[in-house]
Every structure is written in structure tokens, then in C-alpha cells.
Tab-separated table of C-alpha atoms and ligand atoms in Angstrom:
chain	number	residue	atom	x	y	z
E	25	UNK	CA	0.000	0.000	0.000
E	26	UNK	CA	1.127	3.623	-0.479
E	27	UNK	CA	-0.975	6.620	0.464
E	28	UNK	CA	-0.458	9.905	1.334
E	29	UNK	CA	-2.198	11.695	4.216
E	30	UNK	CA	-2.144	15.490	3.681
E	31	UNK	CA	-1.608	16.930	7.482
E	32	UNK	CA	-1.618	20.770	6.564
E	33	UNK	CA	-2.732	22.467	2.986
E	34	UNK	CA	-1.922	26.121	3.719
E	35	UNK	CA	0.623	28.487	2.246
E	36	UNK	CA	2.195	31.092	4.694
E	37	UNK	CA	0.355	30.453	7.668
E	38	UNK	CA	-2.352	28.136	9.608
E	39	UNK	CA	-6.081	29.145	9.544
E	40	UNK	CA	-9.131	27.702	11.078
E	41	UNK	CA	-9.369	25.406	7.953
E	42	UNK	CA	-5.651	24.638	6.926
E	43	UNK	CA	-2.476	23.846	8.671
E	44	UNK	CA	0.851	24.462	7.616
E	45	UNK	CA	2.517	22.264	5.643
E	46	UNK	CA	3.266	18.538	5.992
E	47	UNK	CA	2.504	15.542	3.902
E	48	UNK	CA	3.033	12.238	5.055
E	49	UNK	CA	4.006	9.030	2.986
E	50	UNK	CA	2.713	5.694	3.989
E	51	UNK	CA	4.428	2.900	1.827
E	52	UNK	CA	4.026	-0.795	2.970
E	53	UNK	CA	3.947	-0.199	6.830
E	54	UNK	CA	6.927	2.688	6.814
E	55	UNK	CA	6.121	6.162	7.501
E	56	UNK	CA	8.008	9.343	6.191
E	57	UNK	CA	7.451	12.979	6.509
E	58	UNK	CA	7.581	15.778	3.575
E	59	UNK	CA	8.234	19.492	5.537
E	60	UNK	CA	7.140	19.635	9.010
E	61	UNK	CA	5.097	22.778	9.754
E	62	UNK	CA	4.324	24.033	12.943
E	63	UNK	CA	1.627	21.791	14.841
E	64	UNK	CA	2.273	19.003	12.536
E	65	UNK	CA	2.371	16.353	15.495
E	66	UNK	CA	-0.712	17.261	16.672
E	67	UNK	CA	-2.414	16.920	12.889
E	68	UNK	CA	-0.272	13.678	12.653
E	69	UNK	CA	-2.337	12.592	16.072
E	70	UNK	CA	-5.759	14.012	14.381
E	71	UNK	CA	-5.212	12.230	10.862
E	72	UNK	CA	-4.100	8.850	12.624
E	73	UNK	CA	-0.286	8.926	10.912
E	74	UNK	CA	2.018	6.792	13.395
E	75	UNK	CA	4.863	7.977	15.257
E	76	UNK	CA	7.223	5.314	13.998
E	77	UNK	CA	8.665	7.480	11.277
E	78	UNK	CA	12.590	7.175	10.674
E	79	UNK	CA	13.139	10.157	8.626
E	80	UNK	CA	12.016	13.684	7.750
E	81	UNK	CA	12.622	14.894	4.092
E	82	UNK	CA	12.422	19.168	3.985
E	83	UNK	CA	11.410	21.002	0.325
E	84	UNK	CA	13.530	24.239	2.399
E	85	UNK	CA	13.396	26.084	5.358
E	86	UNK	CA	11.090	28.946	5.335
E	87	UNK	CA	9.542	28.822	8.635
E	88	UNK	CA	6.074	27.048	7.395
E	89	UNK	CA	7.550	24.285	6.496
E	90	UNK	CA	10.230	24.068	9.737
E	91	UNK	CA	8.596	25.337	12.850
E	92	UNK	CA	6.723	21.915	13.825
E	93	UNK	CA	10.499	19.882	13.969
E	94	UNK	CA	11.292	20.557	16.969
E	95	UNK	CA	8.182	20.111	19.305
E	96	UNK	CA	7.637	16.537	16.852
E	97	UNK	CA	11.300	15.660	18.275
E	98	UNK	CA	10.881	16.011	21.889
E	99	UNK	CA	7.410	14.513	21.696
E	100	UNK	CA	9.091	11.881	19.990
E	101	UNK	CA	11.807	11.386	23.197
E	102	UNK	CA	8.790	10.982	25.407
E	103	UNK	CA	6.561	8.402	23.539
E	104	UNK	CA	6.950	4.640	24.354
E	105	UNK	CA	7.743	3.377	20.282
E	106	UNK	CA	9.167	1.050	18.939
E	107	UNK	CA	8.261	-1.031	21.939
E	108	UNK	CA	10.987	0.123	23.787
E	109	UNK	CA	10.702	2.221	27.271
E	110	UNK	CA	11.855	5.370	25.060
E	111	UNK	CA	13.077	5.729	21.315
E	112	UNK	CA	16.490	4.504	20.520
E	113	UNK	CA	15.596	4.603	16.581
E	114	UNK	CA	17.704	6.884	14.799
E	115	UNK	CA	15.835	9.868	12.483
E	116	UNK	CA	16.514	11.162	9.347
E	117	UNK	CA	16.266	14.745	8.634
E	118	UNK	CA	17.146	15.531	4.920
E	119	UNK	CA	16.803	19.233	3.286
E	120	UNK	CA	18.430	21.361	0.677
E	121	UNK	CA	21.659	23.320	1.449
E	122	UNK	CA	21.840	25.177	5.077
E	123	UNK	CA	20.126	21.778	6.625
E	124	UNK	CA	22.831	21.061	9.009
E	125	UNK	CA	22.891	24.506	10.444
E	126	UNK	CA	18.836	25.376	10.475
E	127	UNK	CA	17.933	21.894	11.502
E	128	UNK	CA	20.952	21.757	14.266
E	129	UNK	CA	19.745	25.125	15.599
E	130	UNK	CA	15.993	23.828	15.612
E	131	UNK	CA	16.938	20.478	17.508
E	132	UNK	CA	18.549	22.935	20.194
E	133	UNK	CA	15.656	25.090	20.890
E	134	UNK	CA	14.688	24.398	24.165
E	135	UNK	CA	16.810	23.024	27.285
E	136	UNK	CA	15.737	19.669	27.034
E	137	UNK	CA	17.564	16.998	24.177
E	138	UNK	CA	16.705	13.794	22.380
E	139	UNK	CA	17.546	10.518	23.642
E	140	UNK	CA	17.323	9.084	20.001
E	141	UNK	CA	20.504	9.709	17.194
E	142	UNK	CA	19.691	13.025	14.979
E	143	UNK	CA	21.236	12.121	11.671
E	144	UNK	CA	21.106	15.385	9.455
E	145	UNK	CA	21.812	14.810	5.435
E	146	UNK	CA	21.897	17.935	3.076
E	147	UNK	CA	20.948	16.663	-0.698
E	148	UNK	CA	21.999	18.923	-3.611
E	149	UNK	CA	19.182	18.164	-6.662
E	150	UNK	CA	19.680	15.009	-8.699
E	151	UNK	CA	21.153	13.111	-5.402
E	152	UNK	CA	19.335	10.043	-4.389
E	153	UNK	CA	18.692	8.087	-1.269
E	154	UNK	CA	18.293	4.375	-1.848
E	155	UNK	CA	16.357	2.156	-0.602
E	156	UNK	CA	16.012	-1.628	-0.829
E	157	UNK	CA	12.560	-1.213	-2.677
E	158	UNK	CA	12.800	2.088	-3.731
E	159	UNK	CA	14.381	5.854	-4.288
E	160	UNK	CA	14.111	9.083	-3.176
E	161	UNK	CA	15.392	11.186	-5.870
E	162	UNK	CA	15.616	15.417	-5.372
E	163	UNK	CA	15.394	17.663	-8.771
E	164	UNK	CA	16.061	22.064	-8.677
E	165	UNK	CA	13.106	23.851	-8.071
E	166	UNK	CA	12.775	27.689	-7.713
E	167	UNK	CA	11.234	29.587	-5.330
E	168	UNK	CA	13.955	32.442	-3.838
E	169	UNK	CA	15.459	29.876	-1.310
E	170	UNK	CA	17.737	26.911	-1.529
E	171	UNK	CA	15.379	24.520	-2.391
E	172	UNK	CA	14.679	21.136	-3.761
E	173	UNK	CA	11.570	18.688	-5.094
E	174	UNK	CA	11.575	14.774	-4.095
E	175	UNK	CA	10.174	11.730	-6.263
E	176	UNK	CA	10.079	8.470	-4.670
E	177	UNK	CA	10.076	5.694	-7.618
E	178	UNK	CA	9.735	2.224	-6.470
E	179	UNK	CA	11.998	-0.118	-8.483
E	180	UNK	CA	10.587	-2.391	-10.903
E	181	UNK	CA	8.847	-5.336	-9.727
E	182	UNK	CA	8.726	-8.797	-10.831
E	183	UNK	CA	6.478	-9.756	-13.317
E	184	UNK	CA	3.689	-11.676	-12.307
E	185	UNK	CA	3.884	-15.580	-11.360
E	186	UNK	CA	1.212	-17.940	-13.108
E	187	UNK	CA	0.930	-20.567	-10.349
E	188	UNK	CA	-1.856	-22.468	-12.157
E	189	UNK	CA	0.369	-22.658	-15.573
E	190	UNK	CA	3.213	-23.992	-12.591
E	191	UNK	CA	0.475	-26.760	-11.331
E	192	UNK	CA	-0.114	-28.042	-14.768
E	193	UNK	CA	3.366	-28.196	-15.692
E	194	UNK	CA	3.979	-30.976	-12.740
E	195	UNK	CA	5.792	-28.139	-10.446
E	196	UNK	CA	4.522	-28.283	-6.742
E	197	UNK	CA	4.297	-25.231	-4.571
E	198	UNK	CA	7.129	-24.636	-2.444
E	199	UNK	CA	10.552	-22.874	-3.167
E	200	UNK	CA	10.912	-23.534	-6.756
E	201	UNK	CA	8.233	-21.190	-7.201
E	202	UNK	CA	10.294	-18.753	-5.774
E	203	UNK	CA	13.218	-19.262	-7.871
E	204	UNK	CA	11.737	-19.216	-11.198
E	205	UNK	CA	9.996	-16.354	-9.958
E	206	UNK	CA	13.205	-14.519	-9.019
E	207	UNK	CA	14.131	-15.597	-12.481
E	208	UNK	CA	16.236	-18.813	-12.180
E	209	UNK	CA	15.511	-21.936	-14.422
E	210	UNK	CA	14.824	-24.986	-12.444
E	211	UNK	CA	15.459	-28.549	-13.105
E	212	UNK	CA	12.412	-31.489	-12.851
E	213	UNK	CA	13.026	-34.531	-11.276
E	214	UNK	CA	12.423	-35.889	-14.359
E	215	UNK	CA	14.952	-34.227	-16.148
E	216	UNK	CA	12.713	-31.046	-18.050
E	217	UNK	CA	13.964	-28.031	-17.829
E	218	UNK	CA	11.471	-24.645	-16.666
E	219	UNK	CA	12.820	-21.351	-17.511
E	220	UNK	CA	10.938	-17.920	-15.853
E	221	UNK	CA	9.865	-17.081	-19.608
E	222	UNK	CA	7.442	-20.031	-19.222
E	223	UNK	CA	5.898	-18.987	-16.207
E	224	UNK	CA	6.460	-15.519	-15.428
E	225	UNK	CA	4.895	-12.645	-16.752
E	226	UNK	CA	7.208	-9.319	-18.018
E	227	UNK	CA	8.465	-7.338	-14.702
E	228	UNK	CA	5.866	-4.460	-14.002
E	229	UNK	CA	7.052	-0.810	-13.248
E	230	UNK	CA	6.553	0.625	-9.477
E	231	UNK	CA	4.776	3.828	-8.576
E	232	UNK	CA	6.291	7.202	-8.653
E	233	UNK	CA	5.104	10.188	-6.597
E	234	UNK	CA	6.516	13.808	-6.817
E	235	UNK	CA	6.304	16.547	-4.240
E	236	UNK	CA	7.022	19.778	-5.818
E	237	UNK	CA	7.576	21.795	-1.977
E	238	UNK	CA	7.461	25.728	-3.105
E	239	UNK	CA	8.414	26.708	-6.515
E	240	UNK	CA	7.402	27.932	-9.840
E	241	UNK	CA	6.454	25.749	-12.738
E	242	UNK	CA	10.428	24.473	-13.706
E	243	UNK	CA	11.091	22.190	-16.461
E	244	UNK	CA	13.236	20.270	-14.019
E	245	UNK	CA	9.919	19.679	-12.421
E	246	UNK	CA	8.373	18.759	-15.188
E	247	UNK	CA	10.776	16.156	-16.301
E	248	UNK	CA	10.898	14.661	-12.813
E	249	UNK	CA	7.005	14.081	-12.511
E	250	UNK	CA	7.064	12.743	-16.288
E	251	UNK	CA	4.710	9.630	-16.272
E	252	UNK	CA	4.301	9.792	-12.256
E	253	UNK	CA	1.128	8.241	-10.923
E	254	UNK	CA	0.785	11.423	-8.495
E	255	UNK	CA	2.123	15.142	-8.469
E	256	UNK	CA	1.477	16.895	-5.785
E	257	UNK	CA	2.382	20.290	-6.714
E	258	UNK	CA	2.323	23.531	-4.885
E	259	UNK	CA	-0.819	25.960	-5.831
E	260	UNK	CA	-0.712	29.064	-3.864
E	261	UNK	CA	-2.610	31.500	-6.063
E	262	UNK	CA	-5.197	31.335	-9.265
E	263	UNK	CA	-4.144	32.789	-12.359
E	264	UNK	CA	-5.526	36.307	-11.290
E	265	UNK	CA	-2.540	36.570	-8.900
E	266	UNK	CA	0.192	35.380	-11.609
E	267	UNK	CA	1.823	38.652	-10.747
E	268	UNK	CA	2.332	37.641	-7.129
E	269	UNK	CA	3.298	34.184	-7.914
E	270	UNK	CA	6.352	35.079	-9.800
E	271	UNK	CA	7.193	37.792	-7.447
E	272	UNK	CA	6.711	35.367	-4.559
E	273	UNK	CA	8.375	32.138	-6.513
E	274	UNK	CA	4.963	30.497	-6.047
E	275	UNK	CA	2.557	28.819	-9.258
E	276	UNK	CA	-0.785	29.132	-9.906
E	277	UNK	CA	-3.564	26.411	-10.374
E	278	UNK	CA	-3.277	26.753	-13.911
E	279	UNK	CA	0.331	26.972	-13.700
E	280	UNK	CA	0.995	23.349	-11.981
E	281	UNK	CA	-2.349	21.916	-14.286
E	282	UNK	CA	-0.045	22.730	-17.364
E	283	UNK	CA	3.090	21.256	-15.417
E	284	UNK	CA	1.007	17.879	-15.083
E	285	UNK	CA	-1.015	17.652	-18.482
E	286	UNK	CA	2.784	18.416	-19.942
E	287	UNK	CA	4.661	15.704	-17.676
E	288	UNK	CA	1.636	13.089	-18.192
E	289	UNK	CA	1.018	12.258	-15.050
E	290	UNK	CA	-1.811	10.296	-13.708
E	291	UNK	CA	-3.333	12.607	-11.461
E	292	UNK	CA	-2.426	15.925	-9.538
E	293	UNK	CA	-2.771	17.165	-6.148
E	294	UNK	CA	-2.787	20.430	-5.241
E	295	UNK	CA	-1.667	21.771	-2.242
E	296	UNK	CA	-0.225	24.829	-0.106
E	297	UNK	CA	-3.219	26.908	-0.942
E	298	UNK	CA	-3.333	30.894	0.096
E	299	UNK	CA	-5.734	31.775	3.027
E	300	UNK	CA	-7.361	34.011	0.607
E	301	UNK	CA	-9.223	31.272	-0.838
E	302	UNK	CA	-12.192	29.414	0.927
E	303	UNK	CA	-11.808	25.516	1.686
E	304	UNK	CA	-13.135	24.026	-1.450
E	305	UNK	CA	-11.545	26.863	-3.526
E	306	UNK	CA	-13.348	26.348	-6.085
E	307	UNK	CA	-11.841	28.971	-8.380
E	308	UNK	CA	-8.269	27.082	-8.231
E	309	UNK	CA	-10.082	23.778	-8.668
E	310	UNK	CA	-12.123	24.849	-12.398
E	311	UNK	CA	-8.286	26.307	-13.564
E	312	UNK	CA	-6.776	23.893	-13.138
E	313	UNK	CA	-9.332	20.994	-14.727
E	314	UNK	CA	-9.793	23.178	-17.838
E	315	UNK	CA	-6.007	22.024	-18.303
E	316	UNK	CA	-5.669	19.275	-16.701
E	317	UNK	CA	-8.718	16.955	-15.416
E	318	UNK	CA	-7.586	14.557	-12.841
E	319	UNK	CA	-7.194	17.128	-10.363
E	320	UNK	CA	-7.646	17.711	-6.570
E	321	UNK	CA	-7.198	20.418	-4.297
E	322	UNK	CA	-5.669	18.523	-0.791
E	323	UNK	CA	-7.538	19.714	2.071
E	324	UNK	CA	-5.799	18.821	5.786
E	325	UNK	CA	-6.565	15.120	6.834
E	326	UNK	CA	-7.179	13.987	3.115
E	327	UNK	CA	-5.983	10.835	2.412
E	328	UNK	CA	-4.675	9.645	-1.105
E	329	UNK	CA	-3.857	5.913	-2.344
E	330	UNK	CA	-1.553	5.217	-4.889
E	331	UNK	CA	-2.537	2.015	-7.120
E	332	UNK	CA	-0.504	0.531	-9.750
E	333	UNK	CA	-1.110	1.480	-13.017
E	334	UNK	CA	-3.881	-0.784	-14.710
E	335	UNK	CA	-4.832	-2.645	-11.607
E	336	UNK	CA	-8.176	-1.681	-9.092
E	337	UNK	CA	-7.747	-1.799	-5.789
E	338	UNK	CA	-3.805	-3.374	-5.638
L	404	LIG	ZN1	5.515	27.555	1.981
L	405	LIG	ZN1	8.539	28.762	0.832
């Protein structure tokens, strides 16, 4: 399973309707955290996103994306996780250039400290984190800051296993399946020879998802979210404020619609809304659609599942 819960929505600065931002990324069990804006533990508590989180990936450091690090940390040192008496599990915290020094200073606030190990990683764009199933890769953005986009792409999968072509063939269940599945031709008993091609279907691509953070509509952008199953891209103002969007480093509705219809993604998110606009903000939402359909402005607690490509409910 991968889903996304969106735990704040709002550009700037909370209102009664939208936090801060945060976004949170559930994939197969493992939890991990995209900006951290002030209050985002207690929205994590609200939206029911677990505690058990190893790392923290920042778009930058402007303050509404920052503030909520350092109460998450300490609440963090108090909770029983992990089933231990208190959290020994090291965290994460990636970010763009200045991340040691922001995200040091922001661990210090406060007298108390951390029981737990406080790795901090800066990423310049086009660095990747791997991971045994997938990547985190980060791409320029631009936005008047040092900042960066992510795009977690799972690696290609297997391709599917035909276990009633396997029956027929004389093969029982057990670990020859496996091995043919992995791709290794087994020998019979009797001598025949199975190779994968005979019972295992071509491998099938994983799911990509790209978080913009703040930035206007790049082309480095647009060739990181090409194909993706989800964009979530930043939408702070409608097409009426394009002035203040480029003077701000911010897009428009319209702006990250055309990013998405251009990239061919499956479907876009938008997010980090201005508190000029009302919770549905409608006005964002028909921009956007008239260039690109599949879209869907985030509102805090919304949840969104990623399935692979061509098959319901996987
Ligand atoms: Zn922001
Ligand atoms: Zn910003």
C-alpha cells in the first residue's frame, strides 16, 4: 500500500481550515514525513499517521515548512515506540543546502535533548537516497530559497507468477516457485527443464510520486514528474494573482495543471493553498481541470492511495 495523508494544505500560515505544511508518505507499513510545519504532530495525532517514522525529508526552510520539527522531536523522546521504554531509533532529517545549520539550531531550541541519534543529510538536486525497494530522488526547483523537489520511484517489480500454468506443468508449490519467480531456471526430477519465460509474466514498473515543496512551474519539475502516478504540486494563487506568484516564486492552479497535463502524469494534487481562498476553492479547482482533469485540491486530513497502473484496488 502507499498513500499519502495530507496533514496541513496552507501556504504562509495556519487558519481555522488549513495547517501548515506537511505531507506524510505511507508505503508498505513505513512512515516518512515531507516538511514539518508548525503543529504538525498534533495533525499527525488528528489524521491517525504513526509515530514510527525514521526520517524527515524538507522542500527548504522557510519557517512554514520548519517550525513543527522541533516540538515533533521532543514529543518523539517521550513516547513509548518502537516497543521500547523510550526511542532509541535513529531519524533522518534531509533538506536542501543550510540543513545542518537550520535543523541543528531547531533540535537545540529548548533546554531539554533527544535521547534518540539526529542524523542530518543535506541533498543537492539530482542526489538520491536508496532504498532496498525504492528511491528518493531530489530535482532544482525555484522559489527564492535553496530549495529542492523529491520523487520516490519504487523499483521495478517482478512480473507476475502464473501458479496455475506452474500446477499443470507438474511443479509443486514450495521454493521452486520462488526461484523461477526470481528468475532462475529450475530442473524437474524428471529431467525437463522450466525457464521464468514459461511462467512468469514481463516485470511491471513501481509507482512514482513527486512533491514539488514551493516553486514555480520548472522544467526540471516537469521532467521529474514525467509519467508519475501522483504530483502533488504547490498551488498558492489562481491565475488572477500570476503577478504575485512570480514575485513570490509560487505557481498558480493553472500553472501546476499545465506542469502535469505536460509531464503526463496520472493525477495531480494540489496543495499549499493561500488563506485568501475558501476551503473548497473552487476557483483554483475549475483552472486547473480546464487544463488538466484529474485534479484535486488537498484539504488537511485527506488521504490519497496510490494504485498501480492498470490494476483496481492493488
Ligand atoms: Zn511555503
Ligand atoms: Zn517557501
Amino acid at each position: 500500500m502507499l498513500k499519502l495523508t495530507f496533514l496541513g494544505t496552507g501556504a504562509a500560515c495556519p487558519t481555522l481550515d488549513r495547517n501548515v505544511t506537511s505531507i506524510a508518505l505511507t508505503r508498505e507499513g513505513e512512515t516518512m514525513l515531507f516538511d514539518c510545519g508548525e503543529g504538525t504532530q498534533r495533525q499527525m495525532m488528528r489524521y491517525g499517521v504513526s509515530f514510527t517514522f525514521r526520517d524527515i525529508f524538507f522542500t527548504h526552510f522557510h519557517s512554514d515548512h520548519l517550525l513543527g520539527v522541533t516540538g515533533l522531536l521532543r514529543t518523539l523522546g517521550l513516547l513509548n515506540i518502537f516497543g521500547e521504554e523510550v526511542r532509541r531509533e535513529p531519524l533522518t532529517l534531509y533538506g536542501p543546502r543550510g540543513a545542518q545549520r537550520i535543523l541543528t539550531q531547531a533540535m537545540e531550541l529548548g533546554i531539554e535533548r533527544v535521547k534518540f541519534p539526529v542524523e542530518i543529510v543535506e541533498l543537492k538536486p539530482g542526489d538520491r537516497v536508496r532504498r532496498d525497494e525504492y528511491d528518493i530522488t531530489t530535482f532544482p526547483t525555484e522559489h527564492r530559497a535553496d530549495t529542492i523537489g523529491y520523487a520516490l520511484t519504487e523499483h521495478t517489480r517482478l512480473g507476475r507468477f502464473n501458479p496455475e500454468k506452474a500446477l499443470e506443468l507438474g511443479i509443486p508449490e514450495g521454493p521452486l516457485w520462488g526461484r523461477i519467480h526470481k528468475g532462475e531456471p529450475v530442473e524437474l526430477p524428471d529431467g525437463r527443464v522450466v525457464t521464468p519465460a514459461e511462467l512468469v509474466g514481463p516485470p511491471r514498473a513501481g509507482r512514482t510520486v513527486v512533491i514539488s515543496g514551493d516553486t514555480r512551474p520548472v522544467d526540471s519539475l516537469r521532467e521529474a514528474a514525467r509519467g508519475a502516478d501522483l504530483l502533488i504540486h504547490e498551488a498558492t494563487f489562481s491565475q488572477v494573482d500570476v503577478a504575485r506568484a512570480i514575485e513570490t516564486g509560487h505557481s498558480t492552479a493553472l500553472e501546476a495543471a499545465e506542469i502535469a497535463a505536460a509531464a503526463g502524469v496520472r493525477r495531480l494534487v494540489l496543495t499549499h493553498i493561500s488563506a485568501r481562498y475558501s476551503r473548497e476553492a473552487p476557483e483554483l479547482l475549475a483552472e486547473a481541470r480546464g487544463a488538466f482533469q484529474e485534479t484535486v485540491i488537498a484539504r488537511d486530513g485527506m488521504e490519497i492511495e496510490v494504485r498501480y497502473e492498470g490494476e483496481s484496488g492493488a
